[in-house]
Coordinates of C-alpha atoms in Angstrom, one line a residue:
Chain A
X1293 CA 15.9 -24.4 -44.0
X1294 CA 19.0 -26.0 -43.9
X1295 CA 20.1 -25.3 -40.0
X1296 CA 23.8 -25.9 -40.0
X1297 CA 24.2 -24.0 -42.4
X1298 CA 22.1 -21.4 -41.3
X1299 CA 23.8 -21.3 -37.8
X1300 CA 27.3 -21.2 -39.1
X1301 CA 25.8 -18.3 -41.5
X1302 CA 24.5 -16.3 -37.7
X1303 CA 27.9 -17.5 -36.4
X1304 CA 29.8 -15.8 -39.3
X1305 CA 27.7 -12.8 -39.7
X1306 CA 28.3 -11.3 -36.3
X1307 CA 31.5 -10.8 -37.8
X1308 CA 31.3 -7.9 -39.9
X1309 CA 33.1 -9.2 -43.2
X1310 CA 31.6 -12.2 -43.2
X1311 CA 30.2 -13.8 -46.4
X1312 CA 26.1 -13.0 -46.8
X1313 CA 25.3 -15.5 -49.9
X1314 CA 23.1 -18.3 -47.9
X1315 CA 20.9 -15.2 -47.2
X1316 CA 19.6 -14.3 -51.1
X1317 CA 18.9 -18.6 -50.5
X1318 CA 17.2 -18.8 -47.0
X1319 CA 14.1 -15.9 -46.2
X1320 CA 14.5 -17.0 -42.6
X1321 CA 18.2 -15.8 -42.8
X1322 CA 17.5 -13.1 -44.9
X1323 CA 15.0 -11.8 -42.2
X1324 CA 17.4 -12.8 -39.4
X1325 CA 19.9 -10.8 -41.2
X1326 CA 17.7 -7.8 -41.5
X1327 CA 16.8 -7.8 -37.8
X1328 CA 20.5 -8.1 -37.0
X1329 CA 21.7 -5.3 -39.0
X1330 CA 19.0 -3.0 -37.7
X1331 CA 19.9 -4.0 -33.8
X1332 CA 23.9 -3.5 -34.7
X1333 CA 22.6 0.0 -36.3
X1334 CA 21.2 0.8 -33.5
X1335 CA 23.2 -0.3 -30.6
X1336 CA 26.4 1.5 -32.8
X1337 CA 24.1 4.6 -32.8
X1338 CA 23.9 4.7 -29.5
X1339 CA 25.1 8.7 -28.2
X1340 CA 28.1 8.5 -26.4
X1341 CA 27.8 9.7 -22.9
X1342 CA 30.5 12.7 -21.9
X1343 CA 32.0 12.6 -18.8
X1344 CA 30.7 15.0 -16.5
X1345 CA 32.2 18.2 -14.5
X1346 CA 31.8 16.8 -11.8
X1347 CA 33.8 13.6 -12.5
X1348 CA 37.2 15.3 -11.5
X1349 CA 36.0 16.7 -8.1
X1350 CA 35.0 13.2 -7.8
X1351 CA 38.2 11.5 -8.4
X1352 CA 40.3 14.0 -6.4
X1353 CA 38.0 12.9 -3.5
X1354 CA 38.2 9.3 -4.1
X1355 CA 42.5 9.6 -4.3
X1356 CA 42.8 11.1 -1.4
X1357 CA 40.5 9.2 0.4
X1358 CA 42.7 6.2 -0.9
X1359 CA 45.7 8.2 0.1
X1360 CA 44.2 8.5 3.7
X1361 CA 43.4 4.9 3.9
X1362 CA 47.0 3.8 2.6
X1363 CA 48.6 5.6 4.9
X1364 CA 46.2 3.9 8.1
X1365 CA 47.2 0.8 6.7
X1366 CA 50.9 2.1 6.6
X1367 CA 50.6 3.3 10.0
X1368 CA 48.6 -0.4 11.5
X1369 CA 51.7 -2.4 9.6
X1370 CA 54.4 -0.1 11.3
X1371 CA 53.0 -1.6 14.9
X1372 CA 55.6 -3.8 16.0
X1373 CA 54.3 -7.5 17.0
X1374 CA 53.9 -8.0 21.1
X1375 CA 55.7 -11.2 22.6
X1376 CA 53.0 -13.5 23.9
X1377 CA 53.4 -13.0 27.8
X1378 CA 54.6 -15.6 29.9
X1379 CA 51.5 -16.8 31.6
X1380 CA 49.1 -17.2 28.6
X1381 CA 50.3 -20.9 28.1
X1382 CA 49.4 -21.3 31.6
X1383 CA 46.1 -19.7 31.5
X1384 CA 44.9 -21.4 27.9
X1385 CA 46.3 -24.7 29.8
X1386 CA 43.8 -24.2 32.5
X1387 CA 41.1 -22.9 30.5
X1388 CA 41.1 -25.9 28.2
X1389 CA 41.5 -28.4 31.0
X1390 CA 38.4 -26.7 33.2
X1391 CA 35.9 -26.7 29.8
X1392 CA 36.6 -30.3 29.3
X1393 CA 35.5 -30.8 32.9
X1394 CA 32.8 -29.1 32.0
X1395 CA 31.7 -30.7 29.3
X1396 CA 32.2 -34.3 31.1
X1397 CA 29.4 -33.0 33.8
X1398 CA 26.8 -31.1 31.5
X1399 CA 24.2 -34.5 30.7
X1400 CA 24.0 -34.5 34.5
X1401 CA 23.5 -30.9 35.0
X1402 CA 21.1 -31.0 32.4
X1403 CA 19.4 -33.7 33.6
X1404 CA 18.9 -31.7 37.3
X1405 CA 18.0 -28.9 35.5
X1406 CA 15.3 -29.6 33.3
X1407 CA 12.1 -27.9 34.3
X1408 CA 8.2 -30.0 33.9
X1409 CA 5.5 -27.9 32.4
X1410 CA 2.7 -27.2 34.3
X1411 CA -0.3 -28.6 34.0
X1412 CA -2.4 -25.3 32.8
X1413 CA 0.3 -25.6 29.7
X1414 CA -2.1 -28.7 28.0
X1415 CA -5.2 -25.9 28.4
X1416 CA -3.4 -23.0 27.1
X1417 CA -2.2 -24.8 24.0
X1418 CA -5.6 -26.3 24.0
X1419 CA -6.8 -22.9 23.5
X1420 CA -4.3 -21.6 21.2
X1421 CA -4.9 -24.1 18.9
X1422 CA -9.2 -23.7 18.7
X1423 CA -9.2 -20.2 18.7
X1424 CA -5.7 -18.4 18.5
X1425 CA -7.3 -15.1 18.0
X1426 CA -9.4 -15.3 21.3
X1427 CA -6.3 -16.9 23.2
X1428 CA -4.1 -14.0 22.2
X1429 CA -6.8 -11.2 22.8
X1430 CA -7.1 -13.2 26.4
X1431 CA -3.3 -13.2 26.7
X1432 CA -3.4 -9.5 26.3
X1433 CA -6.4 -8.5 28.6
X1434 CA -5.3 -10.3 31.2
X1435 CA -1.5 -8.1 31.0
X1436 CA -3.4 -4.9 31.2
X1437 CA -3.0 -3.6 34.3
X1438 CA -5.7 -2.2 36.2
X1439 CA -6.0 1.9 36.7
X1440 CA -6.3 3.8 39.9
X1441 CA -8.8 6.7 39.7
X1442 CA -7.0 9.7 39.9
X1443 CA -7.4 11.9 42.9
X1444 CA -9.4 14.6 40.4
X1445 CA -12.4 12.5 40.1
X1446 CA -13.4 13.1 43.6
X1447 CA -13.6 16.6 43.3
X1448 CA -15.0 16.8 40.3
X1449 CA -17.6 14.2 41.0
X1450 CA -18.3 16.2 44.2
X1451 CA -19.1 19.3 41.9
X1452 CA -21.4 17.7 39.8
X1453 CA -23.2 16.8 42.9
X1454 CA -23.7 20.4 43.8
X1455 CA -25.4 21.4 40.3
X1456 CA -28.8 23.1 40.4
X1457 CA -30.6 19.9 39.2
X1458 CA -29.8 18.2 42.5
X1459 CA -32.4 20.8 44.2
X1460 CA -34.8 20.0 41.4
X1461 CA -34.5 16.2 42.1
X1462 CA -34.7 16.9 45.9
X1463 CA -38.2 18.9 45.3
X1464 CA -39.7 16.1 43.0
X1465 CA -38.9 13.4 45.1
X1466 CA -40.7 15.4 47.8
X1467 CA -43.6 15.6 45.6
X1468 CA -44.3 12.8 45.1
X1469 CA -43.7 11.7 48.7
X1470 CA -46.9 14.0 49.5
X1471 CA -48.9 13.3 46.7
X1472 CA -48.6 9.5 48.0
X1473 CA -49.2 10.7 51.6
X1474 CA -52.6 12.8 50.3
X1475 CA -53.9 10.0 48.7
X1476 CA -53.2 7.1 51.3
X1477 CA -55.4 9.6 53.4
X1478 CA -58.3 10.6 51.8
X1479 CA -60.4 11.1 55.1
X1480 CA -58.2 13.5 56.2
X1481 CA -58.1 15.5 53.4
X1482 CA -61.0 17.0 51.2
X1483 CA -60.5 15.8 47.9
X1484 CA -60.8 18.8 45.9
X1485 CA -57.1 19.8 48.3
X1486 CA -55.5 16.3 46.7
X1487 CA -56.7 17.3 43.4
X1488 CA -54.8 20.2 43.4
X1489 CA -51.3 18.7 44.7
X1490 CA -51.9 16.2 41.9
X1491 CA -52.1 18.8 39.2
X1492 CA -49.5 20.7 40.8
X1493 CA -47.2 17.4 40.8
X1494 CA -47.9 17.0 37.2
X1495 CA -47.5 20.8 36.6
X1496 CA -43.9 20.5 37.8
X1497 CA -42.8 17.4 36.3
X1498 CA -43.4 19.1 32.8
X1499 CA -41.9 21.6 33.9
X1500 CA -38.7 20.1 35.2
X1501 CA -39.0 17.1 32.5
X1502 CA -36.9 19.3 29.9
X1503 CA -34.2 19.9 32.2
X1504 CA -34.1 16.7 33.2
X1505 CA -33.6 15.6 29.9
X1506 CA -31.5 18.4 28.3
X1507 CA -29.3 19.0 31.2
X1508 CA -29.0 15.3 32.1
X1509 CA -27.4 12.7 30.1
X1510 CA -26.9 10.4 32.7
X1511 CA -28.4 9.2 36.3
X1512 CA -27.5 11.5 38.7
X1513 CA -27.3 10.3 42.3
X1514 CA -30.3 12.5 44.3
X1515 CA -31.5 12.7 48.2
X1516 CA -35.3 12.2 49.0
X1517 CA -36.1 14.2 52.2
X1518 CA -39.5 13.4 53.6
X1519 CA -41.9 15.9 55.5
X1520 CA -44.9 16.0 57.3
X1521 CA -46.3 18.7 55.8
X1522 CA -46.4 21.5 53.6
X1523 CA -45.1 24.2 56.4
X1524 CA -41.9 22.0 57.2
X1525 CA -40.7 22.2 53.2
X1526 CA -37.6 23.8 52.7
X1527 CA -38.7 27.7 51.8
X1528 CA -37.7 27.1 48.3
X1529 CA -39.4 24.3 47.6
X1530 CA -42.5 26.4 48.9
X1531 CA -42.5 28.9 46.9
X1532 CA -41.4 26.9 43.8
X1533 CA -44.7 24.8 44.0
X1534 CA -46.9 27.8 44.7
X1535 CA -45.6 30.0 41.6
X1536 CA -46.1 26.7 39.6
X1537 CA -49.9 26.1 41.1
X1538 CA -50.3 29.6 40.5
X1539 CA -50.9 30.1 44.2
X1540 CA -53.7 27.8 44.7
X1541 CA -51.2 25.0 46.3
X1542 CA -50.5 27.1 49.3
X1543 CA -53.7 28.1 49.5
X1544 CA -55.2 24.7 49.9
X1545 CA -52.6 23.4 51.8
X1546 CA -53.0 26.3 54.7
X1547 CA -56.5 25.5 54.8
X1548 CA -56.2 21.8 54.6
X1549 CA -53.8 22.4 57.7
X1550 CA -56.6 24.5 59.6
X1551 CA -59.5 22.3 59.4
X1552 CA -56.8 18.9 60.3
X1553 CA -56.3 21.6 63.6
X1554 CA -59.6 22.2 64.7
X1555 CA -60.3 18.6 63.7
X1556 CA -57.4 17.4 66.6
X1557 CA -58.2 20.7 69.1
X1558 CA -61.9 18.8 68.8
Chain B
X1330 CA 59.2 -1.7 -26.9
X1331 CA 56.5 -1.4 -26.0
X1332 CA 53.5 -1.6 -28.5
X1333 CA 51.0 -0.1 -26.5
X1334 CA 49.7 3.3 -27.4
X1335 CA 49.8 4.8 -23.7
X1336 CA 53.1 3.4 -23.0
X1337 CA 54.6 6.9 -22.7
X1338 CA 52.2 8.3 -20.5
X1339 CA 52.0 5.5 -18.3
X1340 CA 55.2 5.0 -17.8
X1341 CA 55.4 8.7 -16.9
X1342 CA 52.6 8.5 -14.5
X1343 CA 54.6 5.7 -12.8
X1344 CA 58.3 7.9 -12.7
X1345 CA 56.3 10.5 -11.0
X1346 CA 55.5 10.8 -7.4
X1347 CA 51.3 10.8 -7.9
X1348 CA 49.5 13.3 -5.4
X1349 CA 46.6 14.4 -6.6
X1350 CA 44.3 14.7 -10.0
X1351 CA 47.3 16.5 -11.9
X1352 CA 50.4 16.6 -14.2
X1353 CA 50.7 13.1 -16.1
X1354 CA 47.3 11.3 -14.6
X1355 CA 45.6 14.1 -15.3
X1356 CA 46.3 13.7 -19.1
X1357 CA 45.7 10.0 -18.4
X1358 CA 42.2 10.9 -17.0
X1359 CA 41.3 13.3 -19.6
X1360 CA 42.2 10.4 -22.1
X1361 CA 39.7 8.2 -20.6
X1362 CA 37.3 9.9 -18.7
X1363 CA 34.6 9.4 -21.7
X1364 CA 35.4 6.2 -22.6
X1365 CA 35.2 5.0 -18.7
X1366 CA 31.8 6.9 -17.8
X1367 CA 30.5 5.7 -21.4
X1368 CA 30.4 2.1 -20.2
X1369 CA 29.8 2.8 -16.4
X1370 CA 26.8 4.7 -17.8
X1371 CA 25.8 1.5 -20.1
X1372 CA 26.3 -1.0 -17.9
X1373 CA 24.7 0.5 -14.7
X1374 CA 21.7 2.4 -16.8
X1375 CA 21.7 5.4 -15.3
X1376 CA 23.8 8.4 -14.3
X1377 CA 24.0 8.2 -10.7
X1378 CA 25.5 5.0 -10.4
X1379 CA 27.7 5.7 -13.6
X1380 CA 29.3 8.3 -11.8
X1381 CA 30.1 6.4 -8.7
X1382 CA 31.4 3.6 -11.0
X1383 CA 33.6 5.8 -12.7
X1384 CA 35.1 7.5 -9.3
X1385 CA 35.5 4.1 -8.2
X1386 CA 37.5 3.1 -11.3
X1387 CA 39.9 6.1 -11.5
X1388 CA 40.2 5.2 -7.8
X1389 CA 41.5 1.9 -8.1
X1390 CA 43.5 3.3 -11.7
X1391 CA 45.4 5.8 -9.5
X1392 CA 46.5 3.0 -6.5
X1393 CA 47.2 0.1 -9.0
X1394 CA 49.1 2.3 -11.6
X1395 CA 52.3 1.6 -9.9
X1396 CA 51.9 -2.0 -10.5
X1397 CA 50.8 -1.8 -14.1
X1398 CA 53.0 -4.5 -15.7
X1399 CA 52.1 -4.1 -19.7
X1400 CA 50.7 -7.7 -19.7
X1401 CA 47.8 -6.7 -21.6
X1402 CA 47.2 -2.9 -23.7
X1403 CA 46.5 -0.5 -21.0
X1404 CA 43.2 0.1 -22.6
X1405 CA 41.8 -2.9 -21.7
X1406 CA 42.6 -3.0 -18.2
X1407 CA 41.1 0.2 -17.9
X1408 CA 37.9 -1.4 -19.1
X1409 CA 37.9 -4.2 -17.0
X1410 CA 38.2 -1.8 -14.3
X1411 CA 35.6 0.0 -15.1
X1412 CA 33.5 -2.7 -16.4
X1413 CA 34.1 -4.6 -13.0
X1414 CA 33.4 -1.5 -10.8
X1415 CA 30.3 -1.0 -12.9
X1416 CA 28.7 -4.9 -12.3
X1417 CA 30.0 -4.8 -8.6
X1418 CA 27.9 -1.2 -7.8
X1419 CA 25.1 -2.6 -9.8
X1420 CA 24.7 -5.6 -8.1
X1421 CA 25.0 -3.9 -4.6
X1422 CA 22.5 -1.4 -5.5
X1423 CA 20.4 -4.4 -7.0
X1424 CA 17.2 -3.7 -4.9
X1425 CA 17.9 0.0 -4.9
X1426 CA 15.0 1.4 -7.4
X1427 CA 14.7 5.4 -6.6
X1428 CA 16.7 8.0 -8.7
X1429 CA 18.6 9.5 -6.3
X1430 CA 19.0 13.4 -5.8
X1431 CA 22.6 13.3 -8.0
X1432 CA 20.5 11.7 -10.7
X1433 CA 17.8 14.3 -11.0
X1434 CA 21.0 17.2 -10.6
X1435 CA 22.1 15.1 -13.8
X1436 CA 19.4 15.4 -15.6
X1437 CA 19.1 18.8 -14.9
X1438 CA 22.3 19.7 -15.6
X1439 CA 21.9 17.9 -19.1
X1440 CA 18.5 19.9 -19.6
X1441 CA 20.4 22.7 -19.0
X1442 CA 23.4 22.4 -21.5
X1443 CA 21.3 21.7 -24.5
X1444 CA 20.3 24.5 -26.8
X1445 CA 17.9 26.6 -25.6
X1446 CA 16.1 27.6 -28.6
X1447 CA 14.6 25.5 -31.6
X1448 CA 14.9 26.8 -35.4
X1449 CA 12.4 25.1 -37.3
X1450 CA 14.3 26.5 -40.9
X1451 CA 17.5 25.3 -39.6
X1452 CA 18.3 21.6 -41.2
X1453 CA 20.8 21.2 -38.6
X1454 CA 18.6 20.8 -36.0
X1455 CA 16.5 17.9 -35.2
X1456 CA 12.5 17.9 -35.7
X1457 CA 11.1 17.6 -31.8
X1458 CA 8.7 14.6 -32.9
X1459 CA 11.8 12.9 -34.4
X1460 CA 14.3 13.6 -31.8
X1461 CA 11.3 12.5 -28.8
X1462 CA 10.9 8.4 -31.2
X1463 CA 14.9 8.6 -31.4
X1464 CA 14.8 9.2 -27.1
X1465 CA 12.4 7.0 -27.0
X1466 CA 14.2 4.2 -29.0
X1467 CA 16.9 5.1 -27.1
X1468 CA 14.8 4.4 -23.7
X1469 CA 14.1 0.8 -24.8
X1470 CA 17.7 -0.3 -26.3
X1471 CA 19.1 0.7 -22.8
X1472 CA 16.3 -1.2 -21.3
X1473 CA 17.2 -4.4 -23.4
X1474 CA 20.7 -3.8 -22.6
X1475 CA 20.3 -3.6 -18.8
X1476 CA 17.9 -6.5 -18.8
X1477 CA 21.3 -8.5 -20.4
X1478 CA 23.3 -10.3 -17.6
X1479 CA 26.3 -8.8 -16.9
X1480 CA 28.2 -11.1 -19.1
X1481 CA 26.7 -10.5 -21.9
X1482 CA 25.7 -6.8 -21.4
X1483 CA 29.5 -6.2 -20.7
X1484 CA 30.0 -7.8 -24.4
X1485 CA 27.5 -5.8 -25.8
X1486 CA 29.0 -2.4 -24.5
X1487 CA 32.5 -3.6 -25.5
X1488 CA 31.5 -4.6 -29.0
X1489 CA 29.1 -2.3 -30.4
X1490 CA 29.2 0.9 -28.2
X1491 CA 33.1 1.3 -27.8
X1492 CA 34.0 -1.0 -30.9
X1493 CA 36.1 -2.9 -29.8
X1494 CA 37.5 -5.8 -31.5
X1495 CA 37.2 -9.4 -30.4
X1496 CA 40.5 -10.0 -29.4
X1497 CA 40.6 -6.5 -27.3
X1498 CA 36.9 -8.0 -25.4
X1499 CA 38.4 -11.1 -25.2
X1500 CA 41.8 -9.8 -23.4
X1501 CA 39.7 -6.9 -21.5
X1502 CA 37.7 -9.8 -20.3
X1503 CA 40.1 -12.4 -19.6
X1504 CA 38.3 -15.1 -21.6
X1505 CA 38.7 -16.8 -25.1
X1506 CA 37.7 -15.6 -28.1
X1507 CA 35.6 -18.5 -29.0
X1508 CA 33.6 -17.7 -25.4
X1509 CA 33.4 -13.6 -26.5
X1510 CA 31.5 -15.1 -30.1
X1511 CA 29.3 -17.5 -28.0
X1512 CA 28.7 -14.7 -25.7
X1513 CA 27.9 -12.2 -28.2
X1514 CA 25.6 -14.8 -30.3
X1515 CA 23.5 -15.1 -26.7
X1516 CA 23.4 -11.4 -26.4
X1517 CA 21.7 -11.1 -30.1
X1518 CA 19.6 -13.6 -29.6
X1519 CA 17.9 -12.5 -26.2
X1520 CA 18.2 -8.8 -27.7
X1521 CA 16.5 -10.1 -30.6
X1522 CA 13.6 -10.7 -28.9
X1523 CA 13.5 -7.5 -26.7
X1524 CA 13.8 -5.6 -29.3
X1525 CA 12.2 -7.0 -32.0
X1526 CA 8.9 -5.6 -31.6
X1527 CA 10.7 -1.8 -30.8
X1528 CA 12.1 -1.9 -33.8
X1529 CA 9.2 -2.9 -36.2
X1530 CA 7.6 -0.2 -34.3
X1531 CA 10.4 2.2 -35.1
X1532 CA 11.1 1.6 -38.5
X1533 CA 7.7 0.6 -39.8
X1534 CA 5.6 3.4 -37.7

């Protein structure tokens, strides 16, 4: 391929009446020539775009706009120019001369001002720099402030006090006070009477266990109340064993009373 | 006298006092309205912005008539106008990507005008799997063009959309005629290879 001539033969053919010889000659040109033809054909074919409607609506906007503007230039060159009032050159005078005063004493004033960083400055950075994540999350703790409980919480921690399961709590620790009491004292006691307050014991804390654990999902604060014996229990907590010994508690524990009487009358 | 084709009406425009969108600009606008959207549309790629650019231009047509001296055909100062408004929205909407809402309206409205029904006897009418490669041709040209710098796209549009001749581009443009060839030679040869592959697809299937 002869290049200058093929490049004055692309130079000329962009013009439309240019001489296409060196193509029959040169395939490259030839080809070059068919790909141009094609893009001409198709950039000429390209649909001409109308105008739309809407264009005039358009325009009238835009001129008056620029009508409006014109005529707020108009009325800003119309304003007259002000005379400069007498004391400015004064004022600018003692303006100028008190900056370069100031300027004369800044080093000095900088020098007074400058502030030392303080010493915990070397083990913050220290920190930054090995472990900027921990730094910043320590940064941020340390800026939350610290909550008051609210005034509900008393209340309603005062309420949750008062629930039934306190007086279950209450009860068991009872229990188990006696149990520990009956056992400690065997002598005292027959041993078919500590027996029974063992089962019974048990017998309740399956009993109560569920409740414990369903209606409990955390440690409740309880009261242990200690007695000397079954007659000064609470009423309540009376009855509540002897329905869950089927009786038999009560009944062991009236006579276990008697014969400790006639024991001490003796 | 004058040479220039508009002469008349623009030296009427300029005896009367110019409110508004009528009497002589408003055969001026009606004159150029197409030819101004035309390459607003082909320079900024899309309707939306087209429009703007062509407010814009009638704008500035409508303040600067008054000063029109007949240095140059009116024609090309109208183009420069426009082509000028057209770069300057472009390249402040540069990093803008969506469609906006007048866009969609557009192509709406277009969807709308065009015939409603299709006749496959009638040899008139376009077959649908023809007329959907010649959109889609269409597509990619556009895409070439806008992927042209302004220089040359502006070039492009000049020459082969509204025909112009060199020496009209080169006057529109303010720049030589040797620099409009050099120009143009750049645009083919960056099209070329855009297009290139579109077209074998086109024409050989």
């Amino acid at each position: 391929m002869d290049s200058l001539n093929c490049r004055s033969f692309r130079e000329a053919a962009l013009e439309a009446d240019a001489p296409r010889e060196h193509a029959r000659e040169c395939s490259a040109c030839a080809q070059w020539l068919r790909r141009f033809e094609q893009r001409e054909g198709v950039l000429r074919s390209l649909p001409r775009q109308l105008a739309p409607e809407s264009l005039g609506g358009r325009v009238v906007a835009a001129i008056q706009a620029g009508e409006r503007q014109a005529r707020a230039v108009r009325a800003l060159q119309g304003l007259g120019r002000l005379e400069q009032p007498a004391q400015l050159e004064q004022r600018v005078q003692d303006e100028v001369a008190g900056e370069a005063a100031e300027k004369a004493n800044e080093p000095l004033q900088a020098l007074a001002g400058r502030q030392l960083a303080p010493a915990v400055l070397d083990r913050l950075v220290a920190e930054e720099l090995s472990d900027p994540s921990k730094a910043r999350v320590a940064r941020f703790a340390g800026s939350v402030p610290r909550l008051k409980a609210p005034a509900e919480l008393e209340q309603r921690v005062a309420e949750e006090l008062a629930r039934p399961c306190r007086l279950a709590l209450a009860l068991l620790g009872e229990l188990e006070q006696r149990v520990a009491e009956e056992l400690a004292r065997p002598a005292r006691r027959n041993s078919g009477s500590a027996w029974w307050i063992a089962a019974a014991a048990a017998l309740v804390l399956a009993t109560l266990a569920p409740i414990w654990i369903l209606g409990e999902s955390r440690v409740r604060p309880f009261r242990v109340e200690y007695t000397d014996s079954f007659a000064s229990m609470s009423p309540m907590s009376r009855g509540l064993l002897e329905s869950a010994s089927s009786g038999m508690f009560g009944r062991a524990a009236a006579e276990s009373d008697a014969s400790g009487a006639a024991r001490d009358s003796r | 006298m004058n040479s220039d084709p508009d002469a008349k009406l623009i030296l009427a425009c300029q005896a009367s006092r110019m409110t508004g969108l009528d009497g002589p600009f408003r055969e001026l606008y009606e004159l150029y309205k197409d030819r101004v959207y035309n390459v607003c549309y082909r320079i900024s790629g899309n309707p939306s912005d087209a429009l703007d650019s062509a407010q814009e231009t009638f704008g500035i047509l409508f303040r600067k008539l008054g000063e029109f001296r007949f240095e140059s055909k009116f024609s090309s100062w109208v183009y420069r106008i426009a082509v000028n408004a057209s770069i300057d929205l472009r390249r402040r909407n540069h990093s803008r990507k969506l469609a906006s809402l007048d866009a969609i309206q557009e192509s709406r409205d277009s969807m709308a005008r065009a015939p409603g029904r299709f006749d496959p006897h009638d040899e008139r009418v376009e077959m649908p799997v023809h007329a959907a490669s010649r959109h889609e041709l269409e597509r990619e040209v556009q895409r070439a063009i806008s992927r042209l710098s302004p220089k040359l796209r502006a070039i492009t549009i000049l020459r082969y959309i509204e025909n112009l001749s060199y020496e009209q581009i080169a006057e529109t443009l303010q720049i030589s005629i040797g620099t409009v060839k050099s120009r143009l030679a750049r645009a083919h040869d960056m099209l070329d290879r855009e297009l290139t592959p579109v077209l074998d697809r086109y024409y050989l299937g």
